[in-house]
Amino acid sequence: MGRQPDPKTWETIQRLRREIEDHDYRYYVLDDPIISDAEYDALVRQLETLEAEYPDVVTPNSPTQRVGGPPREAFPQVTHSPPMLSLRAVHSDDELAAFDVRCRKELDVDRLDYVAEPKYDGLAVELMYREGAFYQASTRGDGVTGEDVTANMRTIRTLPLSLPDDTYPPPERLVVRGEVYMTKSAFQDLNRRRLDAGETPFANPRNAAAGSLRQLNPEITATRPLRVVLYQLVTATGMAWETHWQVLSDILPAWHLRAPDEEKRWCSTIDDALTYHRELLERRDQVDYELDGMVLKINRLSYWEQLGSRSRDPRWAVAVKFPARQAVSRIVDIQFQVGRTGQITPVAHLEPVEIGGATVRRVSLHNFSELKRKDIRINDQVLLERAGDVIPYVVKAFHDQRFGDEIPVEIPERCPVCDSGVVIADDLKNVRCDGLSCPAQLKERLRHFASKGAMDIDGLGQRTAEQLVEQGWVRELPDVYVLTLDDWMQLDKFGAKSAENMLKALEASKDVSLARFLVALGIPLVGQHLADVLSQAFGRLDQLASASEEELLAIGQIGPEVARSVDQFFSNPDNRQVLSRLLELGVRPRPVSSSLDGGELAGKRVVFTGQLSRWSRAEAEALVTRRGGRVTRSVSNNTDVVVAGPGAGSKLERAQELDVRVLDEDAFAEWIGADEES
Ligand code: IVH
């Protein structure tokens, strides 16, 4: 037994834990913090100091323990009682009306009211609290047996580790169920980071959420932007309520358990529910999470018991699905595409098929390991999915529908474009052409160099890049700046006017931010995000180019693989040659001014609230920090600007109270000149 705190210290520890949890709730769930980051950090540090002094009092439910904990070998099993059911799906207005008729008949009532909620697309979980303390979390599994993911769940900031008791004292045992999911914007951020780090991106937010929660190492889960929403109260010993609406709008929030909030709707009749279903469907692409459909539940909880369940789903609820974003098609060919780093990617060519309003003809199969794992062959029937803004992908091939004329695809032994040798990594994820002057690579490098997030050379797209390489006019990137008006005019689709515009665009592109220049160079593993990080850290091209691997590693967010890749890139004599030629030809990557000596927003404090439509939160924040400004969480007298989108709440009110300047998204974009940047 180690040293125990005296009663007063113990009280302080408990008070700090409660306060930190309350602030977490305000920040992560309500998006309405009342203290600054610095004040919050101070509370956490105070608690950490005390816990370091009295290690015996550290429990897994202390807010300091959200970082993860040790990895495990496997997940223990958890039995669900009652089982976690699924929902019966209805596909039409008539079927929904029939559900209402059937329920009213069985219950022998004239009228029923309902609660409509979004159908979240993540994975179902069950949470248990004992005496108000978080005790266990488990996945649905097969409905009866799931996996114990307690340590992983603890890392999700929207989940309270202890329930507040100021409104309702927590019951001895509380069991609630809900969904763990990832927002679309967080999913895209995560995939961007994974691509930057050379990792395989997740196919969709649901896979990302499932993969992140079912991680044997909770420290990894802690880095994933997961959320949880709770939509069913299963047990609360000794307590009972009348309606599901009351549970969602009063009980769960009182315990800081996040329930469907503005997205739920009380429906006084089944017609209301039909109307809401149409509304939700219209909003499908605007909300920041994958919306699968609508779940409709009878409001009165006593009816739940009365109606009971069938073997797999309850009789008191249905899922009203939205039109599928999946379709079936046949692969007519699999071709190989050579990227700018020489990576060879298999691409499936399909019988054209429409999914969610777009015609899909080609889908990337990502890499050969994926191709082997899913056993996808030419002539296979495949299931395709295109969810929201996610690129279409092959979910699976229907192996039981083969006719014998399916052709498996072998990894090419030579580059399909330049016939050079091919380098194959053991895990088959990376298959590359090793030809230094492979035209396919050069075309892709040039197209990438000119693209919007890089040098932004208007008019220099794929077709033009192809011609320049095929004509032999561009053998390495700088050549593009040497071409004359006459050269350009000889290209397909170019006249005097467009050739002139091209020269202007090339000239204009020479003035470029350091970050975009780094993107343009196409350094392996360095995408937009890491280019930003590197340009902020080094400020100037020469500083970065001469940095050692150790110096690179010293920067947060730069891992060993990236450090090696950057170092190798700048040590390579060919690359150095390309760089110095670009500079000689007048390309001037702008140094990054530190926030002290004045980016455009130097010293300015900006608060974001409400929804943004042009950027994810992270992107918007980067726009500010890149210009030397600071993003803070709460509005105070020191705040210079509040950027308010739809749904802005108390932060907006506070800004108005304090007479702080408020901008909407468009005004903000104009203010920082973001429209000139891409
Ligand atoms: S109620 C027995 N409410 O849909 C009641 N489920 O198809 C079942 N889901 O396994 C849960 N959003 O993972 C309910 N608002 C919502 C939901 C929801 C998504 C999922 C859940 C469940 C599956 C059933």
XYZ file of C-alpha atoms and ligand atoms in Angstrom:
702
model
C 0.000 0.000 0.000
C 1.429 3.378 -0.975
C 0.858 6.640 0.776
C -2.813 7.655 1.083
C -4.016 11.244 0.656
C -5.496 13.015 3.666
C -9.258 13.631 3.474
C -8.833 17.164 2.197
C -6.497 16.148 -0.605
C -8.780 13.258 -1.483
C -11.639 15.725 -1.743
C -9.558 17.928 -4.040
C -8.773 14.952 -6.277
C -12.428 14.064 -6.549
C -13.466 17.646 -7.189
C -10.856 18.009 -9.943
C -12.047 14.821 -11.617
C -15.654 15.994 -11.565
C -14.704 19.435 -12.892
C -12.574 18.045 -15.702
C -15.334 15.670 -16.710
C -17.842 18.503 -16.725
C -15.557 20.574 -18.927
C -15.014 17.609 -21.234
C -18.779 17.280 -21.551
C -19.194 20.961 -22.325
C -16.374 20.877 -24.864
C -16.878 17.541 -26.598
C -20.630 17.012 -26.361
C -22.173 20.464 -26.091
C -19.416 22.197 -28.064
C -19.777 25.000 -25.586
C -16.753 25.291 -23.284
C -16.754 27.851 -20.504
C -13.021 27.919 -19.785
C -9.966 28.484 -21.957
C -7.612 25.735 -23.099
C -4.990 27.032 -20.710
C -7.316 26.924 -17.723
C -8.389 23.417 -18.681
C -4.781 22.258 -19.041
C -4.018 23.715 -15.635
C -6.779 21.622 -14.040
C -5.490 18.472 -15.701
C -1.925 19.204 -14.619
C -3.066 19.784 -11.056
C -4.818 16.428 -11.031
C -1.854 14.683 -12.660
C 0.480 16.071 -10.034
C -1.711 14.809 -7.202
C -2.141 11.424 -8.857
C 1.613 11.117 -9.301
C 2.012 11.773 -5.608
C -0.636 9.197 -4.643
C -0.497 6.522 -7.362
C -2.784 4.223 -5.359
C -5.782 6.422 -5.962
C -5.437 6.381 -9.737
C -8.367 4.409 -11.134
C -8.993 3.660 -14.800
C -11.953 6.038 -14.603
C -9.885 9.089 -13.799
C -10.061 11.590 -16.681
C -6.262 11.453 -16.841
C -6.485 7.823 -17.991
C -8.168 8.438 -21.354
C -4.920 7.872 -23.226
C -5.226 4.148 -23.603
C -3.478 1.632 -21.408
C -1.577 -1.504 -22.391
C -2.404 -3.539 -25.504
C -4.122 -6.896 -25.119
C -3.878 -10.255 -26.832
C -7.558 -10.666 -27.513
C -10.884 -9.278 -26.347
C -12.680 -11.200 -23.593
C -16.261 -12.131 -24.411
C -19.335 -10.504 -22.943
C -22.817 -11.982 -22.940
C -25.717 -9.671 -23.665
C -28.877 -10.203 -21.729
C -31.311 -9.341 -23.151
C -29.670 -9.929 -26.550
C -28.850 -6.948 -28.744
C -31.397 -7.169 -31.507
C -31.415 -5.706 -34.951
C -34.229 -3.783 -36.595
C -36.770 -4.872 -39.144
C -36.420 -2.767 -42.273
C -39.382 -1.270 -44.108
C -38.941 -0.021 -47.650
C -42.001 2.026 -48.516
C -44.561 4.426 -47.106
C -47.152 1.660 -47.277
C -45.033 -0.715 -45.251
C -44.538 1.961 -42.640
C -48.266 2.662 -42.482
C -48.843 -1.088 -42.105
C -46.441 -1.123 -39.144
C -48.579 1.535 -37.453
C -51.816 -0.347 -38.145
C -50.383 -3.609 -36.822
C -49.055 -2.018 -33.614
C -52.305 -0.199 -32.905
C -54.269 -3.377 -33.473
C -52.103 -5.444 -31.183
C -52.142 -2.810 -28.482
C -55.791 -2.104 -29.066
C -55.365 1.683 -29.233
C -56.612 4.287 -31.731
C -53.523 6.397 -31.825
C -49.806 5.922 -31.272
C -47.082 8.510 -31.087
C -43.498 7.789 -32.075
C -39.933 8.962 -31.760
C -37.932 9.177 -34.985
C -34.138 9.094 -34.872
C -31.411 8.934 -37.464
C -30.110 5.471 -38.197
C -26.418 5.872 -37.490
C -23.980 3.839 -39.513
C -21.344 2.642 -37.104
C -21.221 -0.290 -34.742
C -23.576 -0.991 -31.889
C -22.220 -1.034 -28.345
C -23.531 -1.679 -24.882
C -22.326 0.324 -21.910
C -22.659 -0.541 -18.274
C -22.287 1.820 -15.320
C -22.231 0.635 -11.721
C -23.006 3.117 -8.968
C -22.466 5.857 -11.513
C -18.986 4.675 -12.549
C -18.200 3.442 -16.057
C -17.808 -0.296 -15.701
C -17.872 -2.106 -19.020
C -18.387 -1.616 -22.734
C -18.951 -4.314 -25.304
C -19.648 -4.627 -28.996
C -22.798 -6.234 -30.330
C -21.012 -9.222 -31.839
C -23.625 -11.751 -32.902
C -26.187 -10.123 -30.625
C -25.722 -12.567 -27.758
C -21.947 -12.570 -27.389
C -19.839 -9.496 -28.016
C -16.317 -8.316 -27.263
C -15.198 -6.444 -24.193
C -13.906 -3.094 -25.438
C -13.935 -1.255 -22.100
C -10.395 0.149 -22.321
C -10.967 1.367 -25.866
C -14.291 2.985 -25.064
C -12.687 4.885 -22.221
C -10.601 6.830 -24.738
C -13.712 8.339 -26.343
C -14.009 11.806 -24.952
C -17.746 12.104 -25.402
C -18.248 9.241 -22.971
C -18.580 10.145 -19.267
C -16.437 8.019 -16.974
C -18.628 8.879 -14.025
C -22.217 10.039 -14.153
C -23.095 13.378 -12.572
C -25.634 13.039 -9.768
C -26.987 16.557 -9.538
C -30.264 15.881 -11.377
C -30.931 12.165 -10.931
C -28.834 9.970 -8.651
C -27.370 7.266 -10.905
C -28.833 3.785 -10.371
C -26.890 0.883 -8.964
C -26.734 -0.625 -12.455
C -27.296 1.222 -15.689
C -27.221 -0.424 -19.103
C -27.524 1.688 -22.228
C -26.966 0.918 -25.882
C -25.922 3.052 -28.775
C -23.655 3.448 -31.724
C -19.961 4.242 -32.074
C -19.311 6.105 -35.308
C -17.026 8.572 -37.043
C -18.092 11.813 -38.680
C -17.434 12.155 -42.400
C -15.033 15.048 -41.881
C -13.095 13.229 -39.164
C -12.971 10.182 -41.422
C -11.511 12.234 -44.247
C -8.952 13.846 -41.929
C -7.961 10.439 -40.628
C -7.564 9.034 -44.143
C -5.507 12.027 -45.187
C -3.201 11.404 -42.241
C -3.001 7.716 -43.099
C -2.121 8.460 -46.706
C 0.500 10.960 -45.574
C 1.991 8.255 -43.398
C 1.924 5.695 -46.190
C -0.862 3.659 -44.582
C -3.897 2.193 -46.361
C -6.930 4.447 -46.045
C -10.204 3.107 -44.627
C -12.922 2.428 -47.171
C -15.694 4.247 -45.336
C -16.510 5.811 -41.967
C -18.137 2.635 -40.674
C -15.047 0.532 -41.338
C -12.899 3.247 -39.818
C -15.030 3.288 -36.667
C -15.123 -0.497 -36.376
C -11.393 -0.844 -37.037
C -10.613 1.831 -34.494
C -12.787 0.478 -31.717
C -11.756 -3.136 -32.228
C -8.098 -2.276 -31.785
C -6.106 -4.454 -29.438
C -4.014 -1.448 -28.538
C -6.200 1.203 -26.864
C -3.481 3.812 -27.401
C -4.265 3.624 -31.080
C -7.980 3.924 -30.418
C -7.208 7.054 -28.415
C -5.843 8.752 -31.534
C -8.979 7.998 -33.560
C -11.797 10.550 -33.686
C -14.612 8.287 -32.474
C -17.990 9.386 -31.177
C -20.733 7.608 -29.373
C -24.459 8.289 -29.361
C -26.864 6.417 -27.091
C -30.341 5.532 -28.257
C -31.674 2.911 -25.904
C -31.912 2.632 -22.151
C -32.034 -1.049 -21.264
C -31.810 -1.156 -17.481
C -31.679 1.345 -14.645
C -32.255 -0.494 -11.380
C -35.185 0.832 -9.449
C -36.045 3.542 -11.942
C -38.709 3.753 -14.624
C -39.961 6.288 -17.109
C -42.972 6.632 -19.265
C -41.621 7.550 -22.621
C -38.586 7.064 -24.824
C -38.727 10.782 -25.641
C -38.194 11.542 -21.961
C -35.236 9.160 -21.843
C -33.578 10.839 -24.822
C -34.295 14.437 -23.948
C -34.116 14.416 -20.169
C -32.639 11.334 -18.519
C -29.610 10.526 -20.674
C -28.520 14.191 -20.982
C -28.794 14.599 -17.211
C -26.129 11.889 -16.932
C -24.111 13.534 -19.708
C -24.771 10.573 -21.961
C -24.998 11.862 -25.508
C -28.333 10.984 -27.112
C -29.696 11.891 -30.563
C -30.262 15.607 -30.049
C -31.533 17.993 -32.682
C -31.825 15.060 -35.063
C -34.603 13.322 -33.169
C -38.267 14.159 -33.758
C -41.413 13.444 -31.818
C -44.108 12.296 -34.229
C -47.707 12.505 -33.100
C -48.863 10.228 -35.941
C -47.379 7.945 -38.542
C -47.887 10.703 -41.128
C -45.563 12.964 -39.168
C -43.013 10.171 -39.314
C -43.357 9.928 -43.091
C -42.818 13.661 -43.417
C -39.750 13.534 -41.212
C -38.359 10.642 -43.208
C -38.468 12.794 -46.350
C -36.827 15.679 -44.517
C -34.014 13.476 -43.280
C -33.478 12.044 -46.754
C -33.063 15.553 -48.105
C -30.520 16.341 -45.437
C -28.592 13.134 -46.055
C -25.683 14.799 -47.807
C -25.534 17.820 -45.525
C -25.088 16.130 -42.189
C -21.578 15.224 -41.139
C -22.267 11.548 -40.484
C -23.366 8.638 -42.626
C -27.120 8.619 -42.427
C -28.478 5.170 -43.209
C -32.150 5.832 -42.762
C -34.580 6.593 -39.999
C -35.372 4.517 -36.936
C -38.926 4.793 -35.694
C -39.769 3.719 -32.159
C -43.050 3.702 -30.310
C -42.767 6.419 -27.697
C -44.527 4.775 -24.732
C -42.138 2.400 -23.002
C -44.834 0.158 -21.496
C -45.822 -0.721 -25.065
C -42.305 -1.991 -25.701
C -42.829 -4.649 -23.074
C -46.314 -5.404 -24.221
C -45.265 -5.969 -27.818
C -41.993 -7.737 -27.081
C -39.683 -9.080 -29.755
C -39.560 -11.564 -32.534
C -36.467 -13.744 -32.709
C -34.190 -11.106 -34.204
C -35.931 -7.759 -33.861
C -38.287 -5.875 -31.597
C -41.918 -5.331 -32.587
C -41.971 -1.744 -31.306
C -39.470 -0.277 -33.746
C -38.570 -0.346 -37.425
C -35.800 1.016 -39.609
C -36.933 2.998 -42.620
C -34.020 2.594 -44.972
C -32.850 5.151 -47.486
C -32.241 4.114 -51.093
C -29.137 1.990 -51.358
C -25.822 3.403 -52.324
C -24.731 -0.002 -53.395
C -25.074 -1.663 -56.758
C -23.959 -4.806 -58.532
C -21.940 -4.808 -61.731
C -19.483 -6.981 -63.637
C -15.768 -6.405 -64.028
C -14.941 -6.406 -67.734
C -11.230 -5.794 -67.313
C -8.567 -5.085 -64.742
C -5.845 -2.704 -65.892
C -2.732 -1.366 -64.253
C -2.184 2.283 -63.554
C 1.289 3.629 -62.849
C 1.366 6.524 -60.384
C 3.921 9.261 -59.974
C 6.012 7.306 -57.507
C 5.921 4.288 -59.789
C 3.292 2.551 -57.671
C 1.271 0.180 -59.820
C -2.414 0.080 -58.938
C -4.945 -2.402 -60.309
C -8.071 -0.644 -61.594
C -11.307 -2.454 -62.398
C -13.241 -1.433 -65.489
C -16.938 -2.118 -65.037
C -20.116 -2.416 -66.954
C -21.352 1.116 -66.209
C -23.719 1.215 -63.272
C -25.526 3.988 -61.464
C -25.091 4.406 -57.732
C -26.702 7.269 -55.853
C -27.009 9.450 -58.960
C -23.537 8.928 -60.448
C -22.428 6.518 -63.142
C -19.496 4.404 -62.094
C -17.259 2.918 -64.786
C -13.930 2.394 -63.059
C -12.918 1.726 -59.499
C -9.511 1.478 -57.974
C -8.754 -1.870 -56.365
C -6.129 -0.082 -54.227
C -3.368 -2.690 -54.263
C -2.588 -6.304 -55.026
C -2.894 -7.403 -51.436
C -6.496 -6.189 -51.403
C -7.108 -7.870 -54.766
C -5.835 -11.195 -53.424
C -7.657 -10.858 -50.112
C -10.996 -10.189 -51.771
C -10.183 -12.625 -54.596
C -11.459 -10.336 -57.322
C -11.191 -11.558 -60.925
C -12.037 -10.320 -64.393
C -15.661 -11.259 -65.209
C -16.638 -11.387 -61.544
C -19.944 -9.949 -60.407
C -19.091 -7.432 -57.700
C -20.882 -5.419 -55.074
C -19.997 -1.727 -55.244
C -20.582 0.956 -52.680
C -20.511 4.683 -52.942
C -21.391 6.296 -49.635
C -21.712 10.062 -49.525
C -18.519 11.725 -50.622
C -16.572 8.497 -50.377
C -14.981 7.241 -53.592
C -16.733 4.136 -54.953
C -15.116 0.851 -54.060
C -15.605 -2.884 -54.444
C -17.096 -4.348 -51.296
C -16.794 -7.936 -52.489
C -16.988 -10.288 -55.415
C -19.847 -12.799 -55.531
C -17.767 -15.971 -55.503
C -20.816 -18.212 -55.560
C -21.935 -16.704 -58.843
C -18.955 -17.692 -60.928
C -19.335 -19.429 -64.274
C -15.778 -20.612 -64.759
C -14.747 -17.877 -67.188
C -13.323 -15.660 -64.452
C -9.701 -14.683 -64.944
C -7.450 -14.047 -61.932
C -4.993 -11.197 -62.296
C -1.297 -11.735 -61.785
C 1.102 -9.080 -60.592
C 2.845 -7.789 -63.724
C 6.519 -8.723 -63.985
C 7.321 -5.636 -66.002
C 5.934 -2.113 -65.945
C 2.949 -2.016 -68.323
C 4.097 1.386 -69.564
C 7.893 1.401 -69.830
C 8.690 -2.305 -69.489
C 11.163 -1.726 -66.655
C 11.413 -4.197 -63.823
C 8.900 -4.253 -61.003
C 9.713 -4.178 -57.286
C 7.291 -6.108 -55.100
C 7.011 -5.572 -51.344
C 6.446 -8.698 -49.254
C 2.961 -7.695 -48.229
C 2.027 -6.983 -51.898
C 0.738 -3.571 -50.889
C 3.504 -1.826 -52.709
C 4.270 -2.915 -56.251
C 6.401 -0.394 -58.108
C 7.956 0.222 -61.478
C 11.644 0.946 -60.924
C 12.167 2.778 -64.227
C 13.605 6.202 -63.472
C 12.342 7.686 -66.699
C 9.068 5.811 -66.912
C 6.773 8.122 -68.903
C 3.750 7.097 -66.850
C 5.493 8.283 -63.705
C 6.620 11.469 -65.346
C 3.128 12.230 -66.679
C 1.674 11.689 -63.238
C 4.417 13.734 -61.587
C 3.813 16.578 -63.983
C 0.041 16.440 -63.572
C 0.503 16.392 -59.809
C 3.053 19.223 -59.957
C 0.561 21.438 -61.816
C -2.517 20.481 -59.783
C -4.569 22.806 -57.643
C -3.119 21.981 -54.241
C 0.417 22.202 -55.694
C 1.747 24.759 -58.240
C -1.812 25.392 -59.433
C -0.981 25.860 -63.113
C -4.324 26.556 -64.696
C -4.891 24.577 -67.908
C -2.169 22.029 -67.340
C -4.222 18.908 -66.722
C -3.793 15.260 -67.490
C -4.179 15.479 -71.279
C -1.660 18.258 -71.595
C 0.794 16.508 -69.298
C 0.511 13.398 -71.447
C 1.230 15.303 -74.635
C 4.218 17.105 -73.156
C 5.781 13.833 -72.080
C 4.905 11.995 -75.302
C 6.379 14.796 -77.425
C 9.542 14.452 -75.384
C 9.390 18.135 -74.437
C 9.267 17.482 -70.749
C 11.878 15.012 -69.481
C 11.955 16.471 -66.020
C 9.670 18.907 -64.224
C 11.587 22.176 -64.774
C 11.338 21.721 -68.570
C 7.763 22.924 -68.421
C 9.005 26.451 -67.643
C 11.260 26.545 -70.723
C 8.596 25.958 -73.365
C 7.890 28.848 -75.714
C 4.654 30.228 -77.097
C 5.316 28.352 -80.341
C 5.814 25.085 -78.492
C 2.509 25.426 -76.679
C 0.665 26.337 -79.867
C 1.664 23.057 -81.436
C -0.160 21.068 -78.796
C -3.621 19.670 -79.384
C -6.436 22.016 -78.381
C -4.093 24.989 -77.956
C -4.550 28.232 -79.876
C -2.713 31.540 -79.632
C -4.929 32.699 -76.800
C -4.673 29.564 -74.689
C -0.932 29.321 -75.266
C -0.569 32.867 -74.031
C -2.723 32.114 -71.010
C -0.564 29.096 -70.308
C 2.568 31.219 -70.207
C 0.846 33.625 -67.839
C -0.300 30.778 -65.616
C 3.228 29.387 -65.539
C 4.628 32.758 -64.602
C 2.016 33.206 -61.874
C 2.726 29.766 -60.471
C 6.298 30.735 -59.622
C 5.055 32.672 -56.648
C 4.010 29.778 -54.420
C 3.772 29.038 -50.723
C 6.463 26.756 -49.378
C 3.858 24.181 -48.367
C 2.339 23.981 -51.826
C 5.791 23.753 -53.368
C 6.581 20.787 -51.131
C 3.347 19.146 -52.213
C 4.279 19.789 -55.855
C 7.634 18.040 -55.498
C 5.811 14.829 -54.679
C 8.100 13.698 -51.874
C 6.958 10.163 -51.002
C 4.700 10.109 -47.899
C 4.422 13.895 -47.801
C 0.887 15.059 -48.580
C -0.779 18.359 -47.947
C -0.931 18.006 -44.202
C 2.708 17.050 -43.658
C 3.810 19.676 -46.189
C 2.116 22.212 -43.927
C 3.805 20.797 -40.868
C 7.235 20.856 -42.519
C 6.866 24.359 -43.894
C 5.741 25.683 -40.516
C 8.623 23.954 -38.775
C 11.433 24.976 -41.126
C 10.091 28.159 -42.656
C 12.420 28.061 -45.662
C 13.270 25.598 -48.385
C 17.039 25.674 -47.800
C 16.530 25.024 -44.085
C 14.346 22.020 -44.815
C 16.589 20.693 -47.592
C 19.603 20.670 -45.292
C 17.821 19.213 -42.251
C 19.133 15.901 -40.969
C 16.942 12.929 -40.226
C 17.287 13.683 -36.494
C 16.192 17.278 -36.940
C 13.184 16.102 -38.898
C 12.319 13.536 -36.263
C 12.389 16.190 -33.586
C 9.196 17.649 -35.009
C 5.902 16.425 -33.631
C 3.831 14.584 -36.260
C 6.912 13.491 -38.216
C 7.536 9.789 -37.752
C 10.667 7.827 -38.684
C 9.409 6.764 -42.112
C 8.558 10.286 -43.155
C 11.837 11.636 -41.782
C 13.761 9.058 -43.804
C 11.774 9.763 -46.928
C 12.286 13.532 -46.717
C 15.972 13.129 -45.972
C 16.419 10.727 -48.876
C 14.555 12.994 -51.222
C 16.753 15.997 -50.542
C 19.989 13.969 -50.501
C 19.316 12.530 -53.935
C 21.539 14.346 -56.485
C 18.891 14.100 -59.222
C 16.350 15.764 -57.008
C 18.837 18.457 -56.003
C 19.436 19.139 -59.661
C 15.703 19.489 -60.308
C 15.340 21.815 -57.345
C 18.135 24.142 -58.343
C 16.873 24.318 -61.901
C 13.393 25.240 -60.688
C 14.848 28.018 -58.556
C 17.029 29.227 -61.441
C 13.953 29.414 -63.621
C 12.370 31.769 -61.125
C 10.242 29.566 -58.906
C 10.225 31.236 -55.500
C 8.706 29.256 -52.638
C 7.644 31.912 -50.120
C 9.250 31.547 -46.708
C 6.809 31.167 -43.831
C 6.779 34.158 -41.547
C 6.590 33.175 -37.926
C 3.529 34.360 -36.071
C 5.614 36.881 -34.148
C 6.840 38.907 -37.052
C 3.509 38.838 -38.675
C 1.478 36.455 -40.770
C -1.655 38.212 -41.909
C -3.466 37.159 -38.752
C -0.506 37.549 -36.399
C -1.711 37.734 -32.825
C -5.374 37.366 -33.759
C -7.569 35.009 -31.758
C -10.317 33.245 -33.616
C -13.141 31.062 -32.301
C -15.188 28.733 -34.510
C -18.719 27.741 -33.637
C -21.548 26.014 -35.470
C -21.205 24.102 -38.701
C -18.838 24.890 -41.529
C -19.611 23.788 -45.039
C -16.471 24.643 -47.005
C -13.888 23.176 -44.687
C -13.620 20.667 -41.939
C -12.879 22.179 -38.544
C -9.263 21.086 -38.826
C -8.852 22.726 -42.216
C -10.430 25.980 -41.039
C -8.154 26.020 -37.997
C -5.145 25.410 -40.206
C -6.126 28.404 -42.332
C -5.888 30.550 -39.238
C -2.702 29.130 -37.760
C -0.979 29.186 -41.127
C -1.526 32.931 -41.141
C -0.059 33.349 -37.691
C -3.381 33.457 -35.844
C -4.532 31.386 -32.890
C -7.652 29.290 -32.557
C -9.199 29.215 -29.103
C -12.142 27.308 -27.746
C -14.042 29.932 -25.829
C -15.100 33.501 -26.428
C -13.659 36.188 -24.192
C -12.722 39.839 -24.319
C -9.478 38.792 -25.979
C -11.242 37.145 -28.897
C -10.850 39.059 -32.145
C -13.262 37.208 -34.355
C -15.952 34.574 -33.952
C -16.724 32.582 -37.078
C -20.301 31.354 -36.732
C -21.992 28.792 -38.945
C -25.499 27.359 -38.808
C -26.352 25.917 -35.417
C -24.070 28.303 -33.504
C -25.319 28.600 -29.935
C -24.071 30.151 -26.761
C -20.648 31.094 -28.135
C -22.387 33.308 -30.644
C -24.509 34.843 -27.905
C -21.440 35.449 -25.818
C -19.717 37.132 -28.771
C -22.681 39.448 -29.192
C -22.716 40.220 -25.473
C -19.032 41.128 -25.555
C -19.363 42.952 -28.841
C -16.807 40.703 -30.525
C -16.748 40.785 -34.315
C -18.794 37.933 -35.820
C -18.266 36.655 -39.361
C -20.099 34.008 -41.304
C -18.122 31.508 -43.321
C -18.072 33.532 -46.538
C -17.054 36.731 -44.782
C -14.327 34.771 -43.000
C -13.042 33.360 -46.290
C -12.892 36.847 -47.714
C -11.268 38.263 -44.601
C -8.359 35.830 -44.735
C -8.211 35.798 -48.518
C -8.767 32.049 -48.543
C -10.354 32.146 -51.966
C -7.043 32.958 -53.529
C -5.518 29.918 -51.938
C -6.881 26.528 -52.770
S -32.333 0.874 -31.750
C -33.565 -3.296 -30.598
N -31.689 3.193 -32.804
O -29.117 -0.389 -36.300
C -33.309 -1.910 -31.032
N -30.523 1.255 -33.544
O -30.447 -2.641 -37.599
C -32.109 -1.793 -31.868
N -28.781 1.692 -35.213
O -27.770 -2.876 -34.252
C -31.370 -0.596 -31.642
N -29.067 3.871 -35.305
O -26.446 -0.718 -34.533
C -31.450 1.869 -32.796
N -31.193 5.309 -33.636
C -30.964 3.992 -33.612
C -29.966 3.392 -34.419
C -29.786 2.002 -34.367
C -28.372 2.860 -35.761
C -28.214 0.377 -35.558
C -27.836 -0.469 -34.388
C -28.564 -1.762 -34.558
C -28.907 -1.734 -36.004
C -30.176 -2.549 -36.249
